[in-house]
């Protein structure tokens, strides 16, 4: 496991100390402008480094809460990560998020045209067509240009069923190297009956055709489909489709469940398997939870959540799983979106489940977001029945390293607003060097160049007297900086010499009688221009 931190929240007895520490830092790490901090819309999120600056950004899609359309469509949100602060740059870099409002239920980022830049797919409910925002890359000056809506040029109009979509995933289903899209559809409660999903095939340039009927046939059917992913479930080298159907029994499944549609190797699907027949699965996450290279599933179920651990596969025919009903107080009853990430850096993927079922009001679920620790494929609930303000009433979360310290943080889209929850477990970070040898790892050290373990961050810069020449002031400033650093005589002597020569040359070029040290001189065959 490595180091495991304990959670002590103010006002709670130490009996509730658990696992990891978290710090609520919304005020300092989230800057909103296109929506209010108290934003009360339903939210779904996806993290990705959209501008390739090494910092993970977030797309947030929004709609009226739950499954009835009584309000207009809503704008979506682009949060760009500015060195650890998520800044609302929607108006500047995705202005069509504000003008092309949506009834969005899910969002996914994927490079659809092969230009190495992640594009944004937004799927909508309430009879609205899906949207595709293309990533424009960078301009001649290297500045990121943002996102542009090219849905009309690249997506066909979906007419085989009402677009009441809940989930989207991407993968190369045909083997041509391009990312195809699968949309999971549903029927509203009062409608019942059979819904049809949509399969969009990419021609390799980011333009799509609706080929669901030809490639999937009646396996497109669902009754209340809310989740879908694309993975090589049977290990045969091609990608299969995983989806759910719940509430109603419709053909060909004649049961509720999580369904695997096996790829025949050419992007056609006829064989299938129900992994949890007669359950009521609402969401799921596919991941290797025990490190054996086989894909497992965490299933959020309206009854009891389940962990399906893979045992063996028969390609295109049957998957073997051991199924465990978790039975935690937090895993029984209606849950929401689920994501996996290694929160404690022990090599195992932990699980986070939002507490709000986005189809059943009210938003205040009376539960809390569940955070489960994974040790070698065995899940535990280290927080028990303890409730914390920052883990209640969450529609969805994005799991990402906001400040690039190597730890997974949480952005939570809540019933009223957003929370930024930072992982306060710096001792777990892979960068455990201790540069100043004060016994505090650099990842935790507020002043990593000061050997005093009790040091405090300097609140001001060194000051020098302005009663002397400019050259003297610069030398004094450098000497003040040296006093705050380690004793490194050769390094500091070289820096003093460089700064002195720089100041001499700046003066020398202004005086016709002076001779510069570097500028215009031939130094071993190198002429300093």
Coordinates of C-alpha atoms in Angstrom, one line a residue, residues 122-521:
X122 CA -21.8 16.1 -26.4
X123 CA -24.9 13.9 -26.4
X124 CA -28.3 15.3 -25.6
X125 CA -31.7 14.2 -24.5
X126 CA -35.1 15.8 -25.0
X127 CA -35.0 15.1 -28.8
X128 CA -31.9 17.1 -29.4
X129 CA -29.2 15.9 -31.8
X130 CA -25.7 15.2 -30.6
X131 CA -22.9 17.9 -30.9
X132 CA -19.3 17.7 -32.1
X133 CA -16.9 20.4 -31.2
X134 CA -13.6 20.2 -33.1
X135 CA -10.4 21.2 -31.4
X136 CA -8.8 23.9 -33.5
X137 CA -5.3 23.3 -32.2
X138 CA -2.9 26.3 -32.1
X139 CA -2.3 29.3 -34.3
X140 CA 0.9 30.5 -35.9
X141 CA 1.9 32.2 -32.6
X142 CA 1.4 28.9 -30.6
X143 CA -1.8 30.1 -28.9
X144 CA -4.6 27.6 -28.5
X145 CA -7.5 28.5 -30.7
X146 CA -10.3 26.7 -28.8
X147 CA -13.3 24.6 -29.9
X148 CA -15.7 25.1 -32.8
X149 CA -19.1 23.4 -33.5
X150 CA -18.9 21.3 -36.6
X151 CA -21.8 19.0 -35.8
X152 CA -23.7 19.8 -39.0
X153 CA -20.8 19.0 -41.3
X154 CA -19.6 15.9 -39.5
X155 CA -22.6 14.2 -37.9
X156 CA -25.6 12.7 -39.7
X157 CA -29.1 13.6 -38.5
X158 CA -30.2 10.7 -36.3
X159 CA -33.7 9.6 -37.4
X160 CA -34.0 5.9 -36.5
X161 CA -35.3 6.8 -33.1
X162 CA -35.9 9.8 -30.8
X163 CA -32.5 11.1 -29.6
X164 CA -33.0 10.7 -25.8
X165 CA -29.4 9.9 -25.1
X166 CA -27.7 9.3 -21.8
X167 CA -24.2 8.0 -22.6
X168 CA -21.4 8.2 -25.2
X169 CA -18.1 6.4 -25.7
X170 CA -15.6 6.1 -28.4
X171 CA -13.4 3.4 -29.9
X172 CA -12.1 2.0 -33.2
X173 CA -14.8 -0.7 -33.8
X174 CA -14.0 -1.3 -37.4
X175 CA -10.2 -1.5 -37.2
X176 CA -9.5 1.4 -39.6
X177 CA -7.7 3.4 -37.0
X178 CA -10.4 6.0 -36.6
X179 CA -12.6 6.5 -33.5
X180 CA -16.2 5.5 -33.8
X181 CA -19.0 6.5 -31.5
X182 CA -21.7 4.7 -29.6
X183 CA -24.7 6.5 -28.1
X184 CA -26.9 4.8 -25.5
X185 CA -30.6 5.8 -25.8
X186 CA -33.6 5.5 -23.5
X187 CA -37.3 5.9 -23.2
X188 CA -38.9 8.1 -20.6
X189 CA -40.7 6.3 -17.8
X190 CA -44.1 7.0 -19.1
X191 CA -43.1 5.8 -22.6
X192 CA -41.9 2.3 -21.8
X193 CA -41.2 0.2 -24.9
X194 CA -38.0 -0.3 -26.8
X195 CA -35.4 2.4 -27.5
X196 CA -32.7 2.1 -30.1
X197 CA -29.1 3.1 -29.6
X198 CA -27.0 4.8 -32.3
X199 CA -23.6 3.6 -33.8
X200 CA -21.7 6.2 -35.8
X201 CA -18.9 5.0 -37.9
X202 CA -15.9 7.3 -38.6
X203 CA -14.7 7.4 -42.2
X204 CA -11.2 8.3 -40.9
X205 CA -11.5 12.0 -41.4
X206 CA -13.9 12.7 -38.5
X207 CA -17.0 12.5 -40.6
X208 CA -19.6 9.9 -39.5
X209 CA -22.4 7.8 -40.8
X210 CA -25.2 6.1 -38.8
X211 CA -24.6 2.3 -39.4
X212 CA -26.2 0.9 -36.3
X213 CA -28.9 -1.0 -38.0
X214 CA -26.5 -2.7 -40.4
X215 CA -23.8 -3.5 -37.9
X216 CA -25.7 -4.1 -34.6
X217 CA -29.3 -4.9 -35.6
X218 CA -31.6 -5.6 -32.8
X219 CA -28.8 -5.4 -30.3
X220 CA -29.3 -1.7 -30.5
X221 CA -32.3 -2.2 -28.3
X222 CA -32.6 -1.0 -24.8
X223 CA -35.4 0.0 -22.4
X224 CA -33.7 2.6 -20.3
X225 CA -30.1 2.8 -21.3
X226 CA -28.0 5.1 -19.1
X227 CA -24.4 3.9 -19.5
X228 CA -22.1 2.6 -22.3
X229 CA -18.4 2.0 -22.8
X230 CA -16.2 0.4 -25.5
X231 CA -13.4 -2.1 -24.5
X232 CA -11.8 -5.3 -25.6
X233 CA -13.7 -7.4 -23.0
X234 CA -12.7 -10.8 -24.2
X235 CA -9.1 -10.1 -25.1
X236 CA -9.3 -11.0 -28.8
X237 CA -7.9 -7.8 -30.1
X238 CA -11.1 -6.1 -31.2
X239 CA -13.3 -3.7 -29.2
X240 CA -16.6 -4.8 -27.8
X241 CA -19.6 -2.6 -26.7
X242 CA -20.7 -2.7 -23.1
X243 CA -24.1 -1.1 -22.2
X244 CA -26.9 -1.4 -19.8
X245 CA -30.7 -1.7 -20.0
X246 CA -32.9 -1.2 -17.0
X247 CA -36.5 -0.6 -15.8
X248 CA -38.1 -2.7 -18.6
X249 CA -37.5 -6.1 -20.2
X250 CA -37.3 -5.8 -24.0
X251 CA -36.2 -8.1 -26.7
X252 CA -33.7 -9.6 -27.4
X253 CA -32.6 -9.5 -23.8
X254 CA -35.9 -10.0 -22.1
X255 CA -34.2 -8.9 -18.9
X256 CA -32.5 -6.0 -17.3
X257 CA -28.7 -6.1 -17.1
X258 CA -25.3 -5.0 -18.2
X259 CA -24.8 -6.3 -21.8
X260 CA -21.6 -7.1 -23.7
X261 CA -22.0 -7.0 -27.5
X262 CA -19.1 -9.0 -29.0
X263 CA -17.3 -7.6 -32.0
X264 CA -16.8 -10.2 -34.8
X265 CA -13.5 -8.5 -35.7
X266 CA -15.0 -6.5 -38.6
X267 CA -17.2 -4.1 -36.6
X268 CA -20.4 -6.2 -36.7
X269 CA -22.1 -7.5 -33.5
X270 CA -24.4 -10.5 -33.2
X271 CA -23.3 -12.4 -30.1
X272 CA -24.0 -11.0 -26.7
X273 CA -24.0 -11.8 -23.0
X274 CA -25.9 -10.4 -20.0
X275 CA -23.4 -10.0 -17.1
X276 CA -26.0 -9.2 -14.4
X277 CA -29.4 -10.5 -15.5
X278 CA -32.4 -9.3 -13.6
X279 CA -30.4 -6.7 -11.7
X280 CA -31.2 -3.0 -12.0
X281 CA -27.9 -1.5 -13.2
X282 CA -27.8 2.3 -13.5
X283 CA -24.1 3.1 -14.2
X284 CA -20.9 1.1 -14.5
X285 CA -17.2 1.5 -14.8
X286 CA -15.0 -1.0 -16.7
X287 CA -11.4 -1.3 -15.4
X288 CA -8.8 -3.8 -14.3
X289 CA -9.4 -3.6 -10.5
X290 CA -7.1 -6.5 -9.4
X291 CA -4.1 -6.0 -11.8
X292 CA -4.5 -9.3 -13.7
X293 CA -4.9 -7.6 -17.1
X294 CA -8.5 -8.8 -17.3
X295 CA -11.2 -6.2 -17.4
X296 CA -13.6 -6.1 -14.4
X297 CA -16.7 -4.0 -13.7
X298 CA -18.0 -1.9 -10.9
X299 CA -21.8 -1.8 -11.4
X300 CA -23.9 0.9 -9.7
X301 CA -27.2 -0.9 -9.0
X302 CA -30.5 0.4 -7.7
X303 CA -30.4 -2.5 -5.3
X304 CA -26.9 -3.2 -4.2
X305 CA -23.7 -2.2 -6.1
X306 CA -21.7 -5.0 -7.5
X307 CA -18.0 -5.8 -8.2
X308 CA -17.6 -8.2 -11.1
X309 CA -14.1 -9.7 -11.2
X310 CA -13.1 -11.4 -14.4
X311 CA -12.0 -15.0 -14.2
X312 CA -11.8 -16.3 -17.8
X313 CA -12.9 -15.6 -21.4
X314 CA -14.1 -17.5 -24.4
X315 CA -13.6 -15.0 -27.2
X316 CA -16.8 -13.7 -28.8
X317 CA -18.9 -16.1 -26.7
X318 CA -18.7 -15.9 -22.9
X319 CA -17.0 -13.9 -20.2
X320 CA -16.5 -15.4 -16.7
X321 CA -16.9 -13.3 -13.6
X322 CA -17.1 -13.6 -9.9
X323 CA -19.9 -11.3 -8.7
X324 CA -19.9 -9.7 -5.2
X325 CA -22.7 -7.6 -3.8
X326 CA -20.8 -5.0 -1.9
X327 CA -23.4 -4.4 0.8
X328 CA -21.8 -1.2 2.2
X329 CA -24.3 1.3 3.7
X330 CA -23.2 3.7 0.9
X331 CA -23.6 1.2 -1.9
X332 CA -27.2 0.2 -1.2
X333 CA -29.8 2.1 -3.1
X334 CA -29.8 4.6 -5.9
X335 CA -26.3 5.9 -6.9
X336 CA -25.1 7.9 -9.8
X337 CA -22.0 8.3 -12.1
X338 CA -19.0 6.2 -11.2
X339 CA -15.3 6.7 -12.0
X340 CA -12.1 4.8 -11.1
X341 CA -8.6 6.3 -10.3
X342 CA -5.7 5.4 -8.1
X343 CA -6.4 7.9 -5.3
X344 CA -3.7 6.6 -2.9
X345 CA -1.0 5.8 -5.5
X346 CA -0.7 2.1 -4.5
X347 CA -1.2 0.8 -8.0
X348 CA -4.9 -0.2 -7.5
X349 CA -7.8 1.7 -9.0
X350 CA -10.1 3.1 -6.3
X351 CA -13.7 4.0 -7.0
X352 CA -15.8 7.1 -6.6
X353 CA -19.6 7.0 -7.0
X354 CA -21.7 10.2 -7.1
X355 CA -24.7 10.0 -4.8
X356 CA -27.3 11.7 -7.0
X357 CA -29.4 9.5 -9.4
X358 CA -29.8 12.0 -12.2
X359 CA -33.2 10.5 -13.2
X360 CA -35.0 10.6 -9.8
X361 CA -35.6 13.8 -7.9
X362 CA -35.0 15.4 -5.5
X363 CA -31.3 16.2 -5.8
X364 CA -30.7 16.0 -2.1
X365 CA -30.2 12.3 -1.9
X366 CA -29.7 12.0 1.8
X367 CA -26.5 10.0 1.0
X368 CA -22.9 10.9 0.3
X369 CA -20.6 10.5 -2.5
X370 CA -18.9 7.0 -2.0
X371 CA -15.1 6.8 -2.1
X372 CA -13.9 3.2 -1.9
X373 CA -10.4 2.0 -1.3
X374 CA -9.1 -0.8 -3.5
X375 CA -6.5 -3.2 -2.2
X376 CA -5.6 -6.0 -4.7
X377 CA -9.1 -6.0 -6.1
X378 CA -10.9 -5.9 -2.8
X379 CA -13.0 -2.8 -2.1
X380 CA -13.6 -1.3 1.3
X381 CA -15.5 1.7 2.5
X382 CA -13.1 3.5 4.7
X383 CA -15.4 6.4 5.4
X384 CA -18.3 4.2 6.6
X385 CA -21.5 6.2 7.3
X386 CA -19.6 9.4 8.0
X387 CA -21.0 12.4 6.0
X388 CA -18.9 15.4 5.0
X389 CA -20.3 18.6 3.5
X390 CA -18.0 18.3 0.4
X391 CA -19.2 14.8 -0.6
X392 CA -23.0 15.3 -0.6
X393 CA -25.4 16.0 -3.4
X394 CA -23.0 15.4 -6.4
X395 CA -24.3 14.8 -9.9
X396 CA -20.9 13.9 -11.2
X397 CA -17.2 14.2 -10.5
X398 CA -14.0 14.7 -12.6
X399 CA -11.0 12.9 -11.2
X400 CA -7.8 14.7 -12.2
X401 CA -4.5 16.1 -10.9
X402 CA -5.4 19.8 -10.8
X403 CA -2.1 21.1 -9.4
X404 CA 0.2 18.6 -11.1
X405 CA 1.6 17.3 -7.8
X406 CA 1.0 13.7 -8.8
X407 CA -2.1 13.2 -6.7
X408 CA -5.7 12.8 -7.9
X409 CA -8.0 15.6 -7.0
X410 CA -11.8 15.9 -7.3
X411 CA -14.0 18.4 -9.1
X412 CA -17.6 17.8 -8.0
X413 CA -20.6 19.1 -9.8
X414 CA -23.2 19.5 -7.1
X415 CA -26.9 20.2 -6.8
X416 CA -26.0 23.8 -6.1
X417 CA -22.6 24.7 -7.4
X418 CA -19.2 23.1 -7.5
X419 CA -16.6 21.9 -5.1
X420 CA -12.8 21.6 -5.7
X421 CA -11.5 18.9 -3.4
X422 CA -7.7 18.7 -3.3
X423 CA -5.9 15.5 -2.3
X424 CA -3.9 16.6 0.8
X425 CA -1.6 13.6 0.8
X426 CA 1.7 14.9 -0.5
X427 CA 3.7 12.2 1.3
X428 CA 2.2 9.7 -1.2
X429 CA 3.5 11.6 -4.2
X430 CA 6.1 9.8 -6.4
X431 CA 8.4 12.8 -6.1
X432 CA 9.7 12.1 -2.6
X433 CA 13.0 13.9 -2.9
X434 CA 14.1 16.0 0.0
X435 CA 16.4 18.6 -1.6
X436 CA 17.0 20.7 1.5
X437 CA 17.5 17.6 3.8
X438 CA 15.0 18.9 6.4
X439 CA 13.1 15.6 6.6
X440 CA 10.1 17.0 4.8
X441 CA 9.5 15.6 1.2
X442 CA 9.7 18.3 -1.4
X443 CA 6.0 17.6 -2.4
X444 CA 5.0 18.6 1.1
X445 CA 7.6 21.3 1.8
X446 CA 6.3 24.8 1.6
X447 CA 9.9 26.1 1.2
X448 CA 11.9 23.2 -0.4
X449 CA 15.2 25.3 -0.5
X450 CA 15.2 26.0 3.2
X451 CA 16.7 23.4 5.6
X452 CA 14.6 24.6 8.5
X453 CA 11.6 22.1 8.7
X454 CA 9.5 24.7 10.4
X455 CA 10.1 27.4 7.8
X456 CA 7.3 29.5 6.5
X457 CA 6.8 30.8 2.9
X458 CA 8.4 34.2 2.5
X459 CA 5.7 36.7 2.1
X460 CA 7.9 39.4 0.5
X461 CA 11.0 39.7 -1.8
X462 CA 14.4 41.0 -0.6
X463 CA 14.7 44.8 -0.6
X464 CA 17.8 46.9 -1.1
X465 CA 18.7 50.5 -0.7
X466 CA 18.2 52.7 -3.7
X467 CA 20.8 55.2 -2.5
X468 CA 23.5 53.7 -4.7
X469 CA 24.0 53.1 -8.4
X470 CA 21.9 50.7 -10.4
X471 CA 24.8 48.3 -10.6
X472 CA 25.2 48.4 -6.9
X473 CA 21.5 47.8 -6.4
X474 CA 21.5 44.7 -8.6
X475 CA 24.6 43.3 -6.8
X476 CA 22.9 43.9 -3.5
X477 CA 19.8 42.2 -4.6
X478 CA 21.8 39.1 -5.8
X479 CA 23.6 39.0 -2.5
X480 CA 20.4 39.1 -0.5
X481 CA 19.1 36.2 -2.6
X482 CA 22.3 34.3 -2.0
X483 CA 21.8 34.7 1.8
X484 CA 18.4 32.9 1.5
X485 CA 19.9 30.0 -0.5
X486 CA 22.4 27.2 0.3
X487 CA 26.1 27.9 0.7
X488 CA 27.2 27.1 -2.9
X489 CA 30.3 29.2 -3.4
X490 CA 31.2 28.3 -7.0
X491 CA 27.6 28.7 -8.2
X492 CA 27.1 32.0 -6.5
X493 CA 30.5 33.3 -7.7
X494 CA 29.6 32.4 -11.2
X495 CA 26.3 34.1 -11.0
X496 CA 27.9 37.3 -9.5
X497 CA 30.4 37.3 -12.4
X498 CA 27.7 36.8 -15.0
X499 CA 25.5 39.6 -13.7
X500 CA 28.5 41.9 -13.4
X501 CA 29.6 41.3 -17.0
X502 CA 26.0 41.8 -18.2
X503 CA 25.8 45.2 -16.4
X504 CA 29.2 46.2 -17.8
X505 CA 28.3 45.4 -21.3
X506 CA 24.9 47.2 -21.0
X507 CA 26.9 50.3 -20.0
X508 CA 29.8 49.8 -22.4
X509 CA 27.6 49.8 -25.5
X510 CA 26.5 53.3 -24.5
X511 CA 30.0 54.7 -24.1
X512 CA 32.1 55.0 -27.3
X513 CA 35.4 54.8 -25.3
X514 CA 34.4 51.6 -23.4
X515 CA 35.3 48.1 -24.4
X516 CA 32.5 45.5 -23.9
X517 CA 33.5 42.2 -22.3
X518 CA 31.3 40.0 -24.6
X519 CA 29.2 42.1 -27.1
X520 CA 31.0 42.3 -30.4
X521 CA 34.0 40.3 -29.2

